[in-house]
């Protein structure tokens, strides 16, 4: 086959062969990437249904999208053989790695967690592997792990979410490749004797792999099938720590739970095993092996709109801005006092003063957030006010600040001199002021104590601090001056939107110097997530997860760590986990508007709009800050409640008249309501305030609606210059090229949008909007099967308000593929969920439907459309 073509794939080389068939290295001529072509072997004597069965199994595997699973891209038939097109994974197999020697225990745990996470995701989609072994695990050059060969898994009943256990009985009438699949020494007892095979069989196989990694041998040696059955019948597998005393007892127990002979006694799910390994403490982030559950941003798009989530990154939801901790206590006031910490002034001119000031201010923010009844506005949010630090009324108006901490570094060396002032808007005399001198650690200690006394005496707390609160308040996160300096310098870089790469290097230095520096680990995770948000490289999301997991292992009772965990879980599509983490953060810090705001976003994406609005209204009540009504407006907007969205965006614009974000969304909402002039006016004003990627993209959208295609193209290209890896921008530019008659250019843009969308889905495989966008671009390129599959997947995954977008995209896909009945059915659902009839009448993709009588019938009906009650139907 070498040198020939299989569909769009050129066969370059042979990678290997086995009982399952041959594997070739291929080149995808459309997306210009390497792929692995697995040509399944024919089975002698197989019945006529075998090919269809193999195709079903491979397509089941194609639904899996997880950072630790080698993706299945395509399934094709070629000269009577089924060929599975898979991700080509460079690196070496775990088998080869084991042959070179024993693996360190921390890597055993890290690899095991990744494998368990991959299996849990597969089982949740109704797929079992049946042949997990070191040869099917690839270690990549960047240190991550990939499970291979899910392409020959059996389709089983999906996991019941109440039990997380799946079971299926082998049916002799359905043949599998090579007879009973699996390698005997890694197979569960029930598989060896031809009985039931379910998710717990994969758990057993993982137990064998863990045992081998930890001890260097397999639990029952290298016996054949019959000898293995006899050995298993004779007794349990030996404990791993009995075979090798270097194996920690906790790890040995986790392995033993996976190796129980009876499935009912065995660890019941891969997720349970993953959790058990996680409780052992995973130092994976210092070993180059990342923990499971890749974590990041899902693309927030609505129709042709630029991502409003990009605007949200400016309001304090960005991962590296640490949320501040507080303990739950009785007597917490309903409306907490808001303390804003200004960026530290540095009249000394010493660069070291900048870094020390940043570190000290962040420490004050972190520690004082532990006080019930006090909400902290950190330097990240107050940065715009640094140049006008005497305008306390602006801080009170925009951020709800009742008190302001103003710090000034008078000298950085030979010893630090820090001037501190506690001020109130409307008062010309500070409530407290003092110059504190000494080394950095002693200055921090004194500042925390003196500020606490000042807040007590000023009445800001309305009570005296308890002994436990004083202890927490005066606890330093590190005793290392070097680690503190590296952390402080990194904070300064991040707060000023500086060199993120340099900040990451400094935080790595801080965590190496003091491996128990929890806030440095948390900030490292946030910084890596910040870098991912710009570059969208999946490895960055994985690295962010590793750092946050390390912070969690060191101190699970910090609200800032729980917030960071919820943030990365949210941005990688783990919505239930994110909600749980954020609720835990609120137990620790109940009056944090940041956490209420992010939880509102999570609930909205989960389909719980009323719950989301309730959380966001709590955030609005806690603090007068433009980001709170803005996020509320964004949720109402996505739910099709456009008048409510306008009201919220206006409130946000009043609180932040110089911020382009609310004006961008006001313009976008007016656009959807059909008021193009108001839309363009607000969007042009937003552009004058800030030339961001979303501002240009939304401006381009309005130009496109007005028929100004050359202006739209220029605006989209300006947006793309600022966000070159935006799949949505490439799709929109493709549409403009189509309008301008540049068909070849349009196709290239759709191809690019698909490729970028695929990369996003590596990190967040449940991102409905991106899946639907990929489906639409595939339909525009005439790829019927792929477009239909992805459109159906988006609809199946969608939760309100995403349901409207998924149904709309599906309607557009079917319309483009000349399938009017399916398109009209989806259109009806989309309109009922909030898709505006006005938009349906103007969308290019739906043009083929507009001549059909049912089209107008569907639009006139409008039953259930949430926008109907708000006068949005035109």
Short mmCIF file of N, CA and C in Angstrom, two decimals, residues 647-741:
data_model
loop_
_atom_site.label_atom_id
_atom_site.label_comp_id
_atom_site.label_asym_id
_atom_site.label_seq_id
_atom_site.Cartn_x
_atom_site.Cartn_y
_atom_site.Cartn_z
N UNK A 647 -30.89 45.68 29.38
CA UNK A 647 -30.91 46.37 30.67
C UNK A 647 -29.62 46.11 31.45
N UNK A 648 -29.17 44.86 31.45
CA UNK A 648 -27.95 44.52 32.20
C UNK A 648 -26.72 45.15 31.57
N UNK A 649 -26.63 45.14 30.24
CA UNK A 649 -25.47 45.74 29.57
C UNK A 649 -25.45 47.26 29.79
N UNK A 650 -26.63 47.90 29.82
CA UNK A 650 -26.66 49.33 30.11
C UNK A 650 -26.14 49.62 31.51
N UNK A 651 -26.56 48.77 32.48
CA UNK A 651 -26.07 48.95 33.85
C UNK A 651 -24.56 48.80 33.91
N UNK A 652 -24.02 47.83 33.18
CA UNK A 652 -22.57 47.64 33.16
C UNK A 652 -21.89 48.84 32.52
N UNK A 653 -22.47 49.37 31.44
CA UNK A 653 -21.87 50.52 30.77
C UNK A 653 -21.86 51.76 31.66
N UNK A 654 -22.90 51.92 32.48
CA UNK A 654 -22.94 53.06 33.40
C UNK A 654 -21.85 52.95 34.46
N UNK A 655 -21.54 51.71 34.89
CA UNK A 655 -20.51 51.51 35.90
C UNK A 655 -19.11 51.63 35.33
N UNK A 656 -18.96 51.41 34.04
CA UNK A 656 -17.63 51.44 33.42
C UNK A 656 -17.74 52.12 32.06
N UNK A 657 -17.91 53.44 32.10
CA UNK A 657 -18.18 54.17 30.87
C UNK A 657 -17.02 54.15 29.89
N UNK A 658 -15.81 53.87 30.40
CA UNK A 658 -14.65 53.85 29.50
C UNK A 658 -14.26 52.45 29.06
N UNK A 659 -15.06 51.45 29.41
CA UNK A 659 -14.74 50.07 29.05
C UNK A 659 -15.53 49.68 27.80
N UNK A 660 -14.88 49.12 26.78
CA UNK A 660 -15.58 48.80 25.53
C UNK A 660 -16.50 47.58 25.62
N UNK A 661 -16.28 46.70 26.61
CA UNK A 661 -17.02 45.45 26.66
C UNK A 661 -18.53 45.60 26.67
N UNK A 662 -19.11 46.37 27.61
CA UNK A 662 -20.57 46.52 27.61
C UNK A 662 -21.10 47.14 26.32
N UNK A 663 -20.35 48.10 25.76
CA UNK A 663 -20.81 48.72 24.51
C UNK A 663 -20.78 47.72 23.36
N UNK A 664 -19.80 46.83 23.34
CA UNK A 664 -19.76 45.80 22.31
C UNK A 664 -21.02 44.94 22.37
N UNK A 665 -21.38 44.52 23.59
CA UNK A 665 -22.54 43.65 23.70
C UNK A 665 -23.85 44.40 23.53
N UNK A 666 -23.89 45.68 23.89
CA UNK A 666 -25.07 46.48 23.56
C UNK A 666 -25.26 46.53 22.04
N UNK A 667 -24.17 46.79 21.33
CA UNK A 667 -24.27 46.83 19.88
C UNK A 667 -24.69 45.50 19.30
N UNK A 668 -24.14 44.41 19.84
CA UNK A 668 -24.49 43.09 19.34
C UNK A 668 -25.95 42.77 19.59
N UNK A 669 -26.47 43.16 20.76
CA UNK A 669 -27.87 42.90 21.08
C UNK A 669 -28.79 43.72 20.18
N UNK A 670 -28.45 44.98 19.96
CA UNK A 670 -29.24 45.79 19.04
C UNK A 670 -29.24 45.18 17.63
N UNK A 671 -28.11 44.65 17.24
CA UNK A 671 -28.02 44.00 15.93
C UNK A 671 -29.02 42.86 15.83
N UNK A 672 -29.09 42.02 16.85
CA UNK A 672 -30.02 40.89 16.81
C UNK A 672 -31.47 41.35 16.85
N UNK A 673 -31.71 42.49 17.47
CA UNK A 673 -33.08 43.01 17.52
C UNK A 673 -33.45 43.79 16.26
N UNK A 674 -32.53 43.88 15.31
CA UNK A 674 -32.83 44.51 14.03
C UNK A 674 -32.53 45.98 13.96
N UNK A 675 -31.97 46.58 14.99
CA UNK A 675 -31.66 48.01 14.99
C UNK A 675 -30.20 48.18 14.58
N UNK A 676 -29.94 48.13 13.27
CA UNK A 676 -28.57 48.14 12.76
C UNK A 676 -27.86 49.45 13.07
N UNK A 677 -28.59 50.58 13.03
CA UNK A 677 -27.95 51.87 13.28
C UNK A 677 -27.45 51.97 14.72
N UNK A 678 -28.32 51.54 15.68
CA UNK A 678 -27.88 51.53 17.08
C UNK A 678 -26.71 50.57 17.27
N UNK A 679 -26.78 49.44 16.56
CA UNK A 679 -25.71 48.45 16.67
C UNK A 679 -24.38 49.05 16.22
N UNK A 680 -24.36 49.63 15.04
CA UNK A 680 -23.11 50.18 14.50
C UNK A 680 -22.61 51.33 15.38
N UNK A 681 -23.53 52.16 15.87
CA UNK A 681 -23.12 53.27 16.73
C UNK A 681 -22.42 52.80 17.99
N UNK A 682 -23.00 51.81 18.67
CA UNK A 682 -22.39 51.30 19.89
C UNK A 682 -21.07 50.58 19.61
N UNK A 683 -21.04 49.83 18.51
CA UNK A 683 -19.83 49.08 18.19
C UNK A 683 -18.69 50.00 17.78
N UNK A 684 -19.01 51.06 17.03
CA UNK A 684 -17.97 52.03 16.66
C UNK A 684 -17.44 52.75 17.91
N UNK A 685 -18.33 53.06 18.83
CA UNK A 685 -17.90 53.69 20.09
C UNK A 685 -16.99 52.74 20.86
N UNK A 686 -17.36 51.45 20.89
CA UNK A 686 -16.53 50.46 21.59
C UNK A 686 -15.14 50.39 20.96
N UNK A 687 -15.08 50.46 19.64
CA UNK A 687 -13.78 50.41 18.96
C UNK A 687 -12.93 51.62 19.30
N UNK A 688 -13.56 52.78 19.47
CA UNK A 688 -12.79 53.97 19.84
C UNK A 688 -12.20 53.82 21.24
N UNK A 689 -12.88 53.06 22.11
CA UNK A 689 -12.39 52.86 23.47
C UNK A 689 -11.32 51.78 23.56
N UNK A 690 -11.39 50.80 22.67
CA UNK A 690 -10.42 49.70 22.75
C UNK A 690 -10.48 48.83 21.52
N UNK A 691 -9.36 48.70 20.82
CA UNK A 691 -9.33 47.96 19.56
C UNK A 691 -9.00 46.49 19.84
N UNK A 692 -10.01 45.75 20.29
CA UNK A 692 -9.83 44.34 20.64
C UNK A 692 -10.34 43.45 19.52
N UNK A 693 -9.98 42.18 19.58
CA UNK A 693 -10.46 41.21 18.58
C UNK A 693 -11.98 41.12 18.58
N UNK A 694 -12.66 40.98 19.74
CA UNK A 694 -14.13 40.92 19.72
C UNK A 694 -14.77 42.18 19.17
N UNK A 695 -14.19 43.35 19.48
CA UNK A 695 -14.77 44.60 18.99
C UNK A 695 -14.75 44.64 17.47
N UNK A 696 -13.62 44.27 16.86
CA UNK A 696 -13.55 44.26 15.40
C UNK A 696 -14.48 43.21 14.80
N UNK A 697 -14.55 42.03 15.44
CA UNK A 697 -15.40 40.96 14.89
C UNK A 697 -16.87 41.35 14.94
N UNK A 698 -17.30 41.96 16.04
CA UNK A 698 -18.70 42.37 16.13
C UNK A 698 -19.01 43.51 15.16
N UNK A 699 -18.04 44.39 14.98
CA UNK A 699 -18.21 45.45 13.99
C UNK A 699 -18.35 44.85 12.59
N UNK A 700 -17.52 43.86 12.30
CA UNK A 700 -17.60 43.19 11.00
C UNK A 700 -18.95 42.55 10.79
N UNK A 701 -19.51 41.94 11.85
CA UNK A 701 -20.82 41.32 11.77
C UNK A 701 -21.88 42.34 11.34
N UNK A 702 -21.84 43.52 11.94
CA UNK A 702 -22.82 44.55 11.59
C UNK A 702 -22.61 45.03 10.15
N UNK A 703 -21.36 45.21 9.73
CA UNK A 703 -21.09 45.59 8.35
C UNK A 703 -21.64 44.52 7.38
N UNK A 704 -21.44 43.26 7.73
CA UNK A 704 -21.92 42.17 6.88
C UNK A 704 -23.43 42.25 6.74
N UNK A 705 -24.11 42.48 7.86
CA UNK A 705 -25.57 42.59 7.84
C UNK A 705 -26.02 43.74 6.95
N UNK A 706 -25.24 44.82 6.96
CA UNK A 706 -25.60 46.00 6.16
C UNK A 706 -25.16 45.86 4.70
N UNK A 707 -24.55 44.74 4.32
CA UNK A 707 -24.10 44.54 2.95
C UNK A 707 -22.79 45.20 2.62
N UNK A 708 -22.05 45.65 3.63
CA UNK A 708 -20.76 46.33 3.41
C UNK A 708 -19.65 45.27 3.52
N UNK A 709 -19.52 44.44 2.49
CA UNK A 709 -18.68 43.23 2.59
C UNK A 709 -17.18 43.55 2.64
N UNK A 710 -16.75 44.55 1.89
CA UNK A 710 -15.33 44.91 1.95
C UNK A 710 -14.98 45.45 3.34
N UNK A 711 -15.87 46.26 3.93
CA UNK A 711 -15.65 46.75 5.29
C UNK A 711 -15.66 45.58 6.28
N UNK A 712 -16.57 44.64 6.06
CA UNK A 712 -16.65 43.47 6.95
C UNK A 712 -15.35 42.67 6.87
N UNK A 713 -14.83 42.48 5.65
CA UNK A 713 -13.59 41.71 5.49
C UNK A 713 -12.43 42.39 6.21
N UNK A 714 -12.33 43.70 6.06
CA UNK A 714 -11.24 44.44 6.72
C UNK A 714 -11.35 44.32 8.24
N UNK A 715 -12.57 44.42 8.76
CA UNK A 715 -12.76 44.34 10.21
C UNK A 715 -12.46 42.93 10.73
N UNK A 716 -12.91 41.92 9.98
CA UNK A 716 -12.62 40.54 10.41
C UNK A 716 -11.11 40.27 10.39
N UNK A 717 -10.43 40.80 9.39
CA UNK A 717 -8.98 40.59 9.32
C UNK A 717 -8.26 41.31 10.46
N UNK A 718 -8.77 42.48 10.86
CA UNK A 718 -8.20 43.15 12.03
C UNK A 718 -8.42 42.30 13.28
N UNK A 719 -9.59 41.69 13.38
CA UNK A 719 -9.86 40.80 14.51
C UNK A 719 -8.93 39.60 14.49
N UNK A 720 -8.72 39.05 13.29
CA UNK A 720 -7.86 37.88 13.15
C UNK A 720 -6.40 38.21 13.48
N UNK A 721 -5.98 39.43 13.15
CA UNK A 721 -4.62 39.83 13.50
C UNK A 721 -4.40 39.79 15.01
N UNK A 722 -5.46 40.08 15.77
CA UNK A 722 -5.36 40.09 17.23
C UNK A 722 -5.66 38.73 17.84
N UNK A 723 -6.33 37.87 17.10
CA UNK A 723 -6.67 36.53 17.60
C UNK A 723 -6.55 35.54 16.43
N UNK A 724 -5.32 35.21 16.01
CA UNK A 724 -5.10 34.43 14.78
C UNK A 724 -5.58 32.99 14.86
N UNK A 725 -5.86 32.49 16.06
CA UNK A 725 -6.28 31.10 16.18
C UNK A 725 -7.78 30.98 16.48
N UNK A 726 -8.54 31.98 16.08
CA UNK A 726 -9.99 31.95 16.26
C UNK A 726 -10.64 31.19 15.11
N UNK A 727 -11.21 30.05 15.42
CA UNK A 727 -11.92 29.27 14.40
C UNK A 727 -13.10 30.06 13.85
N UNK A 728 -13.81 30.77 14.72
CA UNK A 728 -14.98 31.53 14.29
C UNK A 728 -14.60 32.63 13.31
N UNK A 729 -13.50 33.32 13.57
CA UNK A 729 -13.06 34.36 12.64
C UNK A 729 -12.79 33.80 11.26
N UNK A 730 -12.13 32.64 11.21
CA UNK A 730 -11.84 32.04 9.90
C UNK A 730 -13.13 31.65 9.19
N UNK A 731 -14.09 31.12 9.91
CA UNK A 731 -15.37 30.78 9.27
C UNK A 731 -16.04 32.05 8.73
N UNK A 732 -16.04 33.13 9.54
CA UNK A 732 -16.69 34.36 9.10
C UNK A 732 -16.00 34.97 7.89
N UNK A 733 -14.68 34.93 7.86
CA UNK A 733 -13.96 35.44 6.70
C UNK A 733 -14.29 34.59 5.47
N UNK A 734 -14.43 33.29 5.67
CA UNK A 734 -14.85 32.42 4.57
C UNK A 734 -16.18 32.85 3.99
N UNK A 735 -17.13 33.22 4.87
CA UNK A 735 -18.43 33.68 4.39
C UNK A 735 -18.33 34.97 3.60
N UNK A 736 -17.47 35.88 4.05
CA UNK A 736 -17.29 37.13 3.31
C UNK A 736 -16.69 36.85 1.94
N UNK A 737 -15.69 35.97 1.90
CA UNK A 737 -15.10 35.61 0.61
C UNK A 737 -16.16 35.02 -0.33
N UNK A 738 -17.05 34.22 0.20
CA UNK A 738 -18.13 33.66 -0.64
C UNK A 738 -18.96 34.78 -1.24
N UNK A 739 -19.29 35.78 -0.42
CA UNK A 739 -20.07 36.92 -0.91
C UNK A 739 -19.32 37.70 -1.98
N UNK A 740 -17.99 37.72 -1.87
CA UNK A 740 -17.17 38.47 -2.83
C UNK A 740 -16.78 37.62 -4.03
N UNK A 741 -17.26 36.38 -4.09
CA UNK A 741 -16.97 35.51 -5.22
C UNK A 741 -15.61 34.86 -5.19
#
